[in-house]
Coordinates of C-alpha atoms and ligand atoms in Angstrom, one line a residue:
M1 CA 87.9 104.5 137.3
N2 CA 86.2 106.4 140.2
N3 CA 88.9 107.2 142.9
Y4 CA 87.0 105.8 145.8
I5 CA 86.7 102.3 144.2
K6 CA 90.3 102.4 143.3
E7 CA 91.2 103.0 147.0
L8 CA 88.9 100.1 148.0
V9 CA 90.5 97.8 145.5
S10 CA 93.8 98.3 146.8
K11 CA 92.7 98.0 150.4
K12 CA 91.3 94.6 149.7
T13 CA 94.5 93.6 147.8
N14 CA 96.7 94.8 150.7
Q15 CA 94.4 93.1 153.1
Y16 CA 94.1 89.6 151.1
P17 CA 97.3 89.5 148.8
H18 CA 97.0 85.7 148.7
Q19 CA 93.3 85.4 147.8
K20 CA 93.9 85.7 144.0
Q21 CA 90.6 84.5 142.9
F22 CA 88.6 86.7 145.3
L23 CA 90.4 89.6 144.0
Q24 CA 89.8 88.6 140.5
T25 CA 86.2 88.7 140.7
L26 CA 86.3 91.8 142.8
E27 CA 88.1 93.6 140.5
E28 CA 86.1 92.5 137.5
V29 CA 82.7 93.6 139.5
V30 CA 84.0 96.8 140.9
E31 CA 85.2 98.1 137.7
S32 CA 81.8 98.0 136.4
I33 CA 80.3 99.7 139.6
G34 CA 83.1 102.3 139.3
S35 CA 82.0 103.2 135.8
Y36 CA 78.4 103.1 136.6
L37 CA 79.1 105.4 139.8
D38 CA 80.9 107.7 137.4
S39 CA 77.7 107.9 135.5
I40 CA 75.1 108.9 138.2
P41 CA 74.5 112.0 140.3
N42 CA 75.5 111.7 144.0
P43 CA 77.4 108.5 143.8
E44 CA 78.7 109.0 147.3
K45 CA 75.5 107.4 148.8
Y46 CA 76.7 104.2 147.7
Y47 CA 80.2 104.4 149.2
P48 CA 79.5 103.1 152.6
V49 CA 77.6 100.0 151.3
L50 CA 80.3 99.5 148.7
D51 CA 82.9 98.9 151.2
S52 CA 80.5 96.7 153.3
L53 CA 79.5 94.7 150.2
L54 CA 83.2 93.7 149.5
E55 CA 83.7 92.2 152.8
P56 CA 81.8 88.9 153.8
E57 CA 79.6 89.1 156.8
R58 CA 81.0 85.7 158.2
V59 CA 83.6 83.2 157.3
I60 CA 83.0 80.0 159.1
S61 CA 85.8 77.4 159.1
F62 CA 85.7 74.1 160.9
K63 CA 87.5 70.8 161.4
V64 CA 85.8 67.7 159.9
R65 CA 87.1 64.5 161.6
W66 CA 85.9 61.3 160.1
L67 CA 86.8 57.6 160.0
D68 CA 87.9 55.8 156.7
D69 CA 87.3 52.4 155.8
Q70 CA 90.7 51.3 157.4
G71 CA 89.7 52.8 160.7
Q72 CA 92.0 55.5 160.4
V73 CA 91.0 59.2 161.5
R74 CA 90.9 61.5 158.5
I75 CA 90.9 65.3 158.8
N76 CA 89.5 67.7 156.4
R77 CA 88.7 71.4 156.5
G78 CA 85.0 72.6 156.0
W79 CA 83.8 76.2 155.4
R80 CA 80.7 78.3 155.2
V81 CA 81.0 81.8 153.9
Q82 CA 78.0 84.0 154.5
F83 CA 78.7 86.6 152.4
N84 CA 75.6 88.9 152.4
G85 CA 72.2 88.4 153.9
A86 CA 70.6 91.8 153.0
R87 CA 68.2 90.5 150.5
G88 CA 67.4 87.2 152.2
P89 CA 68.7 84.1 153.8
Y90 CA 72.2 83.0 152.6
K91 CA 72.0 80.9 149.7
G92 CA 74.6 79.1 147.5
G93 CA 76.2 75.7 147.0
L94 CA 78.5 73.4 148.9
R95 CA 81.7 72.3 147.0
F96 CA 83.6 69.0 147.6
D97 CA 86.9 69.4 145.9
P98 CA 90.6 69.3 147.1
S99 CA 91.2 72.8 145.5
V100 CA 88.6 74.1 147.9
N101 CA 89.9 76.8 150.1
E102 CA 88.6 80.3 151.9
D103 CA 89.7 82.2 148.6
I104 CA 87.6 80.3 146.1
L105 CA 84.6 80.2 148.5
K106 CA 84.8 83.9 149.1
F107 CA 85.1 84.4 145.2
L108 CA 82.1 82.3 144.8
G109 CA 80.0 83.8 147.7
F110 CA 80.6 87.2 146.3
E111 CA 79.5 86.2 142.9
Q112 CA 76.4 84.4 144.5
T113 CA 75.4 87.6 146.2
F114 CA 75.0 89.4 142.7
K115 CA 73.6 86.4 141.0
N116 CA 70.9 85.9 143.5
A117 CA 69.8 89.5 143.4
L118 CA 69.4 89.2 139.6
T119 CA 67.0 86.3 140.0
G120 CA 64.6 88.7 141.8
V121 CA 64.2 86.2 144.6
A122 CA 64.7 87.4 148.1
L123 CA 67.9 85.5 148.8
G124 CA 71.3 86.5 150.2
G125 CA 74.6 85.1 148.9
G126 CA 76.7 82.4 150.6
K127 CA 78.8 79.4 149.5
G128 CA 80.6 76.6 151.4
G129 CA 82.3 73.3 151.1
S130 CA 85.3 71.1 151.9
D131 CA 88.7 70.2 150.4
I132 CA 87.7 66.4 150.2
N133 CA 87.8 64.4 146.9
P134 CA 84.4 62.6 147.1
K135 CA 85.3 60.4 144.1
E136 CA 88.0 58.6 146.3
L137 CA 85.5 57.7 149.1
S138 CA 83.5 54.5 149.3
R139 CA 79.8 54.8 149.8
A140 CA 80.4 54.1 153.7
E141 CA 83.1 56.6 153.8
L142 CA 80.9 59.2 152.1
E143 CA 78.2 58.7 154.7
R144 CA 80.7 59.3 157.6
F145 CA 82.2 62.3 155.9
T146 CA 79.0 64.0 155.4
L147 CA 77.7 63.1 158.9
A148 CA 80.9 64.6 160.3
F149 CA 80.6 67.7 157.9
M150 CA 77.0 68.2 158.8
I151 CA 77.6 68.1 162.7
E152 CA 79.8 71.1 162.2
L153 CA 77.7 73.0 159.6
K154 CA 74.2 72.3 161.3
R155 CA 74.7 75.1 163.7
Y156 CA 75.2 77.8 161.0
I157 CA 72.3 76.8 158.8
G158 CA 68.5 76.8 158.8
D159 CA 65.8 77.1 156.5
K160 CA 65.4 80.7 157.4
I161 CA 69.1 81.4 158.0
D162 CA 71.2 79.7 155.5
I163 CA 70.2 77.1 152.7
P164 CA 73.2 75.3 151.1
A165 CA 72.7 73.5 147.7
G166 CA 75.2 71.5 145.4
D167 CA 78.1 72.6 143.3
I168 CA 81.2 70.7 142.0
G169 CA 81.5 67.3 143.8
V170 CA 78.1 67.8 145.5
G171 CA 75.4 66.1 143.4
A172 CA 72.0 64.3 144.5
E173 CA 73.8 61.5 146.4
Q174 CA 75.9 63.9 148.6
I175 CA 72.7 66.3 149.1
G176 CA 70.8 63.2 150.0
L177 CA 73.2 62.1 152.5
M178 CA 73.7 65.6 154.0
Y179 CA 70.1 66.1 154.4
G180 CA 69.8 62.7 156.2
A181 CA 72.6 63.7 158.4
Y182 CA 70.8 67.3 159.1
R183 CA 67.3 65.3 159.8
K184 CA 68.9 62.8 162.2
L185 CA 70.8 65.5 164.0
G186 CA 68.1 68.1 164.2
G187 CA 65.0 65.7 164.3
E188 CA 63.2 67.9 162.0
F189 CA 62.1 67.9 158.3
S190 CA 62.7 71.3 156.9
G191 CA 63.9 72.6 153.7
V192 CA 67.4 73.4 154.8
L193 CA 69.2 72.0 151.7
T194 CA 67.9 72.3 148.1
G195 CA 68.6 70.0 145.1
K196 CA 67.1 67.1 147.4
G197 CA 65.6 63.8 145.9
L198 CA 62.0 64.2 144.6
D199 CA 60.7 61.7 147.3
F200 CA 61.8 63.9 149.9
G201 CA 61.2 67.5 149.4
G202 CA 63.0 67.9 146.0
L203 CA 61.8 70.1 143.2
D204 CA 61.3 68.5 139.9
G205 CA 63.2 70.5 137.6
R206 CA 66.0 71.8 140.0
T207 CA 68.5 69.2 138.8
Q208 CA 68.1 70.5 135.2
A209 CA 67.8 74.2 136.1
T210 CA 71.1 75.6 135.9
G211 CA 71.8 73.9 132.4
F212 CA 68.5 74.6 131.1
G213 CA 68.7 78.0 132.1
V214 CA 72.0 78.7 130.3
V215 CA 70.4 77.7 127.2
Y216 CA 67.4 80.0 127.9
I217 CA 69.3 82.9 128.3
L218 CA 71.6 82.0 125.3
E219 CA 68.1 81.9 123.3
A220 CA 67.3 85.3 124.7
M221 CA 70.5 86.7 123.4
L222 CA 70.3 85.3 120.1
S223 CA 66.7 86.5 119.8
H224 CA 67.8 90.1 120.7
R225 CA 70.6 89.6 118.0
Q226 CA 67.7 88.5 115.4
D227 CA 69.5 85.0 115.5
S228 CA 68.4 81.5 116.5
L229 CA 69.9 78.3 117.9
E230 CA 68.7 76.0 115.2
G231 CA 71.8 74.3 113.4
K232 CA 74.4 76.1 115.5
K233 CA 77.6 74.2 116.3
V234 CA 78.2 74.3 120.2
V235 CA 81.3 73.3 122.3
I236 CA 80.8 72.7 125.9
S237 CA 83.2 71.9 128.8
G238 CA 82.3 69.8 131.7
S239 CA 80.4 66.5 131.9
G240 CA 78.5 67.3 135.1
N241 CA 75.3 68.8 136.2
V242 CA 75.5 72.0 134.4
S243 CA 77.2 70.8 131.2
T244 CA 74.9 67.8 130.5
H245 CA 71.9 69.7 131.2
A246 CA 72.8 72.5 128.9
A247 CA 74.0 70.1 126.2
Q248 CA 70.5 68.3 126.4
K249 CA 68.5 71.5 126.4
A250 CA 70.8 72.9 123.4
V251 CA 70.2 69.5 121.5
E252 CA 66.2 69.8 122.2
K253 CA 66.4 73.2 120.5
G254 CA 68.0 72.1 117.4
A255 CA 71.8 72.8 117.9
M256 CA 74.7 70.4 117.5
V257 CA 76.6 69.7 120.6
L258 CA 80.1 68.9 119.6
T259 CA 81.9 68.3 122.9
L260 CA 81.7 67.5 126.6
S261 CA 84.9 67.4 128.7
D262 CA 86.0 66.3 132.1
R263 CA 89.6 67.1 134.0
K264 CA 91.6 64.9 131.5
G265 CA 90.0 65.5 128.0
Y266 CA 86.9 65.8 125.9
I267 CA 84.7 63.6 123.7
F268 CA 84.1 65.1 120.2
K269 CA 81.2 64.1 118.0
E270 CA 80.6 65.5 114.6
P271 CA 77.8 66.3 113.7
G272 CA 76.8 66.3 117.6
F273 CA 75.8 64.1 120.4
T274 CA 72.3 62.5 120.4
L275 CA 70.2 62.8 123.6
A276 CA 70.8 59.0 124.1
D277 CA 74.5 59.9 124.1
I278 CA 74.3 62.6 126.6
E279 CA 72.1 60.3 129.0
L280 CA 75.1 57.7 128.6
I281 CA 77.7 60.3 129.5
K282 CA 75.5 61.5 132.5
A283 CA 75.3 57.7 133.8
G284 CA 78.8 57.1 133.3
K285 CA 79.9 60.2 135.3
V286 CA 77.3 59.4 137.9
A287 CA 79.2 56.0 138.2
R288 CA 82.4 58.0 138.4
K289 CA 83.8 56.9 135.2
P290 CA 86.3 59.1 133.2
L291 CA 85.2 60.4 129.6
S292 CA 88.1 58.4 128.1
E293 CA 86.2 55.3 129.1
I294 CA 82.7 56.5 128.5
N295 CA 83.7 57.3 124.9
S296 CA 83.7 53.7 123.9
K297 CA 79.9 53.7 124.4
I298 CA 79.3 56.5 122.1
E299 CA 79.2 56.0 118.3
D300 CA 81.2 57.9 115.9
S301 CA 83.0 59.8 118.8
V302 CA 86.7 60.7 119.3
Y303 CA 88.3 61.1 122.6
Q304 CA 91.1 63.7 123.0
E305 CA 93.2 64.8 126.0
G306 CA 93.0 68.6 126.9
K307 CA 90.4 71.2 126.5
P308 CA 87.8 71.4 123.8
W309 CA 88.2 75.0 122.6
S310 CA 90.0 74.4 119.6
I311 CA 87.0 72.6 117.8
K312 CA 85.5 75.2 115.7
A313 CA 81.9 76.1 116.7
D314 CA 79.4 79.1 116.7
I315 CA 78.7 78.9 120.4
A316 CA 81.0 78.0 123.5
L317 CA 79.5 77.1 126.9
P318 CA 82.3 76.8 129.6
C319 CA 80.5 74.7 132.2
A320 CA 83.2 73.2 134.1
T321 CA 85.1 75.3 136.4
Q322 CA 86.8 78.8 137.1
N323 CA 89.7 80.0 135.0
E324 CA 89.1 77.0 132.5
V325 CA 89.3 79.4 129.3
D326 CA 92.6 81.5 129.5
G327 CA 93.9 84.0 127.2
A328 CA 95.4 81.4 124.9
D329 CA 92.1 79.5 124.7
A330 CA 90.2 82.7 124.1
K331 CA 92.5 83.6 121.2
V332 CA 91.7 80.3 119.6
L333 CA 88.0 80.8 119.9
V334 CA 88.2 84.2 118.4
E335 CA 90.5 83.0 115.5
N336 CA 87.8 80.3 115.0
A337 CA 85.1 83.1 114.7
I338 CA 83.3 82.0 117.7
S339 CA 80.0 84.3 117.9
Y340 CA 78.7 83.6 121.3
V341 CA 80.3 82.7 124.7
V342 CA 77.9 81.9 127.6
E343 CA 79.3 80.8 131.1
G344 CA 77.7 77.9 132.9
A345 CA 80.5 77.8 135.3
N346 CA 81.5 80.4 137.7
M347 CA 84.1 82.7 136.4
P348 CA 85.6 80.3 133.8
L349 CA 87.1 83.0 131.9
T350 CA 90.2 84.6 133.2
P351 CA 90.5 88.4 132.9
E352 CA 92.8 88.1 129.7
A353 CA 90.1 85.8 128.2
I354 CA 87.3 88.2 129.1
E355 CA 89.3 90.9 127.4
L356 CA 89.4 89.0 124.1
I357 CA 85.9 87.8 124.3
N358 CA 83.9 90.7 125.7
N359 CA 84.8 92.7 122.5
G360 CA 81.1 93.9 121.5
S361 CA 80.9 91.7 118.5
I362 CA 81.0 88.4 120.3
G363 CA 77.8 87.8 122.5
Y364 CA 79.1 87.1 125.9
I365 CA 77.2 86.3 129.1
P366 CA 78.8 86.0 132.4
G367 CA 78.2 83.3 134.8
K368 CA 76.3 85.3 137.5
A369 CA 73.7 86.0 134.9
A370 CA 73.7 82.9 132.8
N371 CA 73.9 80.2 135.5
A372 CA 71.4 81.8 137.9
G373 CA 68.6 79.5 136.9
G374 CA 69.7 76.8 139.5
V375 CA 69.4 79.0 142.5
A376 CA 66.4 80.7 141.3
M377 CA 64.7 77.1 141.2
S378 CA 66.2 76.4 144.6
G379 CA 64.2 79.4 145.9
V380 CA 61.1 77.6 144.2
E381 CA 62.0 74.6 146.2
M382 CA 62.1 76.4 149.4
N383 CA 58.6 77.6 148.5
Q384 CA 57.6 74.1 147.8
N385 CA 59.1 72.9 151.2
S386 CA 57.1 75.4 153.2
Q387 CA 53.7 74.7 151.5
F388 CA 54.3 71.0 151.4
I389 CA 52.7 70.9 147.8
P390 CA 54.8 69.3 145.0
Y391 CA 55.0 71.5 142.0
K392 CA 55.0 70.1 138.5
F393 CA 58.0 69.9 136.2
D394 CA 56.2 72.2 133.6
E395 CA 55.5 75.0 136.0
V396 CA 58.9 74.9 137.3
D397 CA 60.4 74.9 133.9
S398 CA 58.1 77.8 132.8
Q399 CA 59.1 79.8 135.7
L400 CA 62.8 79.2 135.0
Q401 CA 62.2 80.4 131.4
S402 CA 60.6 83.7 132.5
I403 CA 63.4 84.5 135.1
M404 CA 66.1 83.9 132.5
Q405 CA 64.0 86.2 130.3
N406 CA 63.9 88.7 132.9
I407 CA 67.9 88.4 133.8
H408 CA 68.3 89.0 130.2
E409 CA 66.1 92.1 130.3
L410 CA 68.0 93.5 133.4
C411 CA 71.5 93.0 131.5
V412 CA 70.0 94.9 128.5
K413 CA 68.5 97.6 130.6
Y414 CA 71.8 98.4 132.3
G415 CA 74.4 97.1 129.6
A416 CA 72.9 98.3 126.4
K417 CA 75.0 101.4 124.9
D418 CA 75.0 102.5 121.3
G419 CA 73.1 99.5 120.0
V420 CA 75.6 96.9 121.9
V421 CA 74.8 95.0 125.1
D422 CA 77.5 94.6 127.6
Y423 CA 76.0 91.8 129.5
A424 CA 79.0 91.7 132.1
Y425 CA 78.5 95.4 132.9
G426 CA 74.7 95.1 133.0
A427 CA 74.8 92.0 135.2
N428 CA 77.2 93.6 137.6
V429 CA 75.3 97.0 137.8
A430 CA 71.9 95.4 138.1
G431 CA 73.1 93.2 141.0
F432 CA 74.8 95.9 142.7
V433 CA 71.9 98.3 142.5
K434 CA 69.6 95.7 144.1
V435 CA 71.9 94.7 146.9
A436 CA 73.1 98.2 147.6
E437 CA 69.6 99.4 147.8
S438 CA 68.6 96.8 150.1
M439 CA 71.6 97.5 152.5
L440 CA 70.8 101.2 152.4
A441 CA 67.1 100.5 153.2
Q442 CA 68.0 98.6 156.2
G443 CA 70.4 101.2 157.6
L444 CA 74.2 101.2 157.6
Ligands
NDP501 P1 79.9 68.9 138.7 O1 80.8 68.3 139.8 O2 78.6 67.9 138.4 O3 80.6 68.8 137.1 C1 82.0 69.4 137.2 C2 82.6 69.1 135.7 O4 83.6 70.0 135.7 C3 82.9 67.7 135.7 O5 82.9 67.1 134.4 C4 84.6 67.9 136.2 O6 85.3 67.0 135.6 C5 84.8 69.3 135.2 N1 85.8 69.9 136.2 C6 85.9 70.1 137.5 N2 86.9 70.8 137.9 C7 87.7 70.8 136.7 C8 88.9 71.5 136.3 N3 89.7 71.9 137.3 N4 89.4 71.3 135.1 C9 88.7 70.7 134.2 N5 87.3 70.3 134.3 C10 87.0 70.3 135.6 O7 79.6 70.4 138.9 P2 78.4 71.4 138.4 O8 78.2 71.0 137.1 O9 77.4 71.3 139.3 O10 79.1 72.8 138.4 C11 80.0 73.2 137.3 C12 80.2 74.7 137.5 O11 78.8 75.5 137.4 C13 81.0 75.2 138.6 O12 81.7 76.5 138.2 C14 79.8 75.6 139.5 O13 80.2 76.5 140.6 C15 78.9 76.3 138.5 N6 77.6 76.3 138.9 C16 76.8 75.0 139.4 C17 75.5 75.2 139.7 C18 74.6 74.0 140.0 O14 73.5 74.0 140.2 N7 75.2 72.9 140.0 C19 74.8 76.5 139.9 C20 75.7 77.6 139.4 C21 76.8 77.5 139.0 P3 85.4 65.4 136.3 O15 84.3 64.5 135.8 O16 86.8 64.9 135.8 O17 85.4 65.6 137.8

């Protein structure tokens, strides 16, 4: 690898030795960038921006102090990482999960910067959240928590500064409450959060966009390989926003979705879920039920503890969380002759898993390309909010399809070599060139 890049990675490793997930994504991305720089004349022009690109512009950390139903004061931590604003206002989700920390949010903010660039929408990258478990809160507690969270976050965001959205643990309910808190505190009705309810500025199609987009880019890859989704067996992890909408679109396209999972286990159904099954799972999860309980409502299905990767299929869509597919899981997928792996979640494959899966014969698309549909449609929601004219679902969905097609083309443009497309390399390099050129144009 390029020597300058090696030095940068070792600098970051010494600087942040405990931020394992940030370093994991950084190493994965800079490896591609290093190979790219080795292949172009005058790579030095990018060096100063590369150093700067690996460092977030701002890591904001704040105390969230709120009252629980027993009248006790509870303290959580909140963060907003404004990673890179060269291409537009910071944009990226908020995650509410006990595992949230600065490391995870830096990894997500870094990924988001590249992802947002791939969409072609003028958006910078950011991410935020809190180490709270929203599932343990009553509605009244959730309201008090989101108000306390927004009191702190409000001073750092704005419709032209930083526009957060949802992520794990932050769905329509949490976004609605945060938007209400923002509006009460600021006295203004601006599009400062995306993923809002349809009655107060939300975009018809944003909720579905990430999951649908995963299937649209999967279809583009299949078609590039003269293949199709019809009749394919698909295993999906997660049973939240991304996974259930990916499942829905895959079924609508004629595929057989065999699994959906949660933190404890998965539901398996052969020859695949119906659309009605998926709706039952969505509703059960909104009501905070585990899949072990929801399973009794699905006909001819089986509930198993653990991960779904041992189920034999043609396509795997990891749509739950980071590092959910480790080396051992990837080995099972390869032994079961998986043909395609498309990441709905952010960084769901460990480096060992990527090494096994991204082998040239399995079609593999990384999250920063595959799950970019959500943020792209957040960009459309921002547009809608500035115009005060609601867009129709069909127009939104067709914009999503065309953006996913463009992202596929960008990955092919930068990632195709000797008839094989390395989508991970293509996405990393295409994202890098866009962000780096914006930074260079604006001066060091
Ligand atoms: P949700 O909270 O709606 O769903 C997450 C799902 O993953 C749930 O079923 C949850 O299980 C499961 N899950 C969470 N953590 C773990 C874990 N440690 N082990 C196993 N399963 C787990 O989140 P989203 O669907 O919004 O997000 C999923 C992934 O997609 C994340 O990586 C997110 O960053 C990424 N993403 C989301 C976007 C969006 O628009 N929402 C956009 C782009 C990326 P349980 O039901 O038990 O909680």
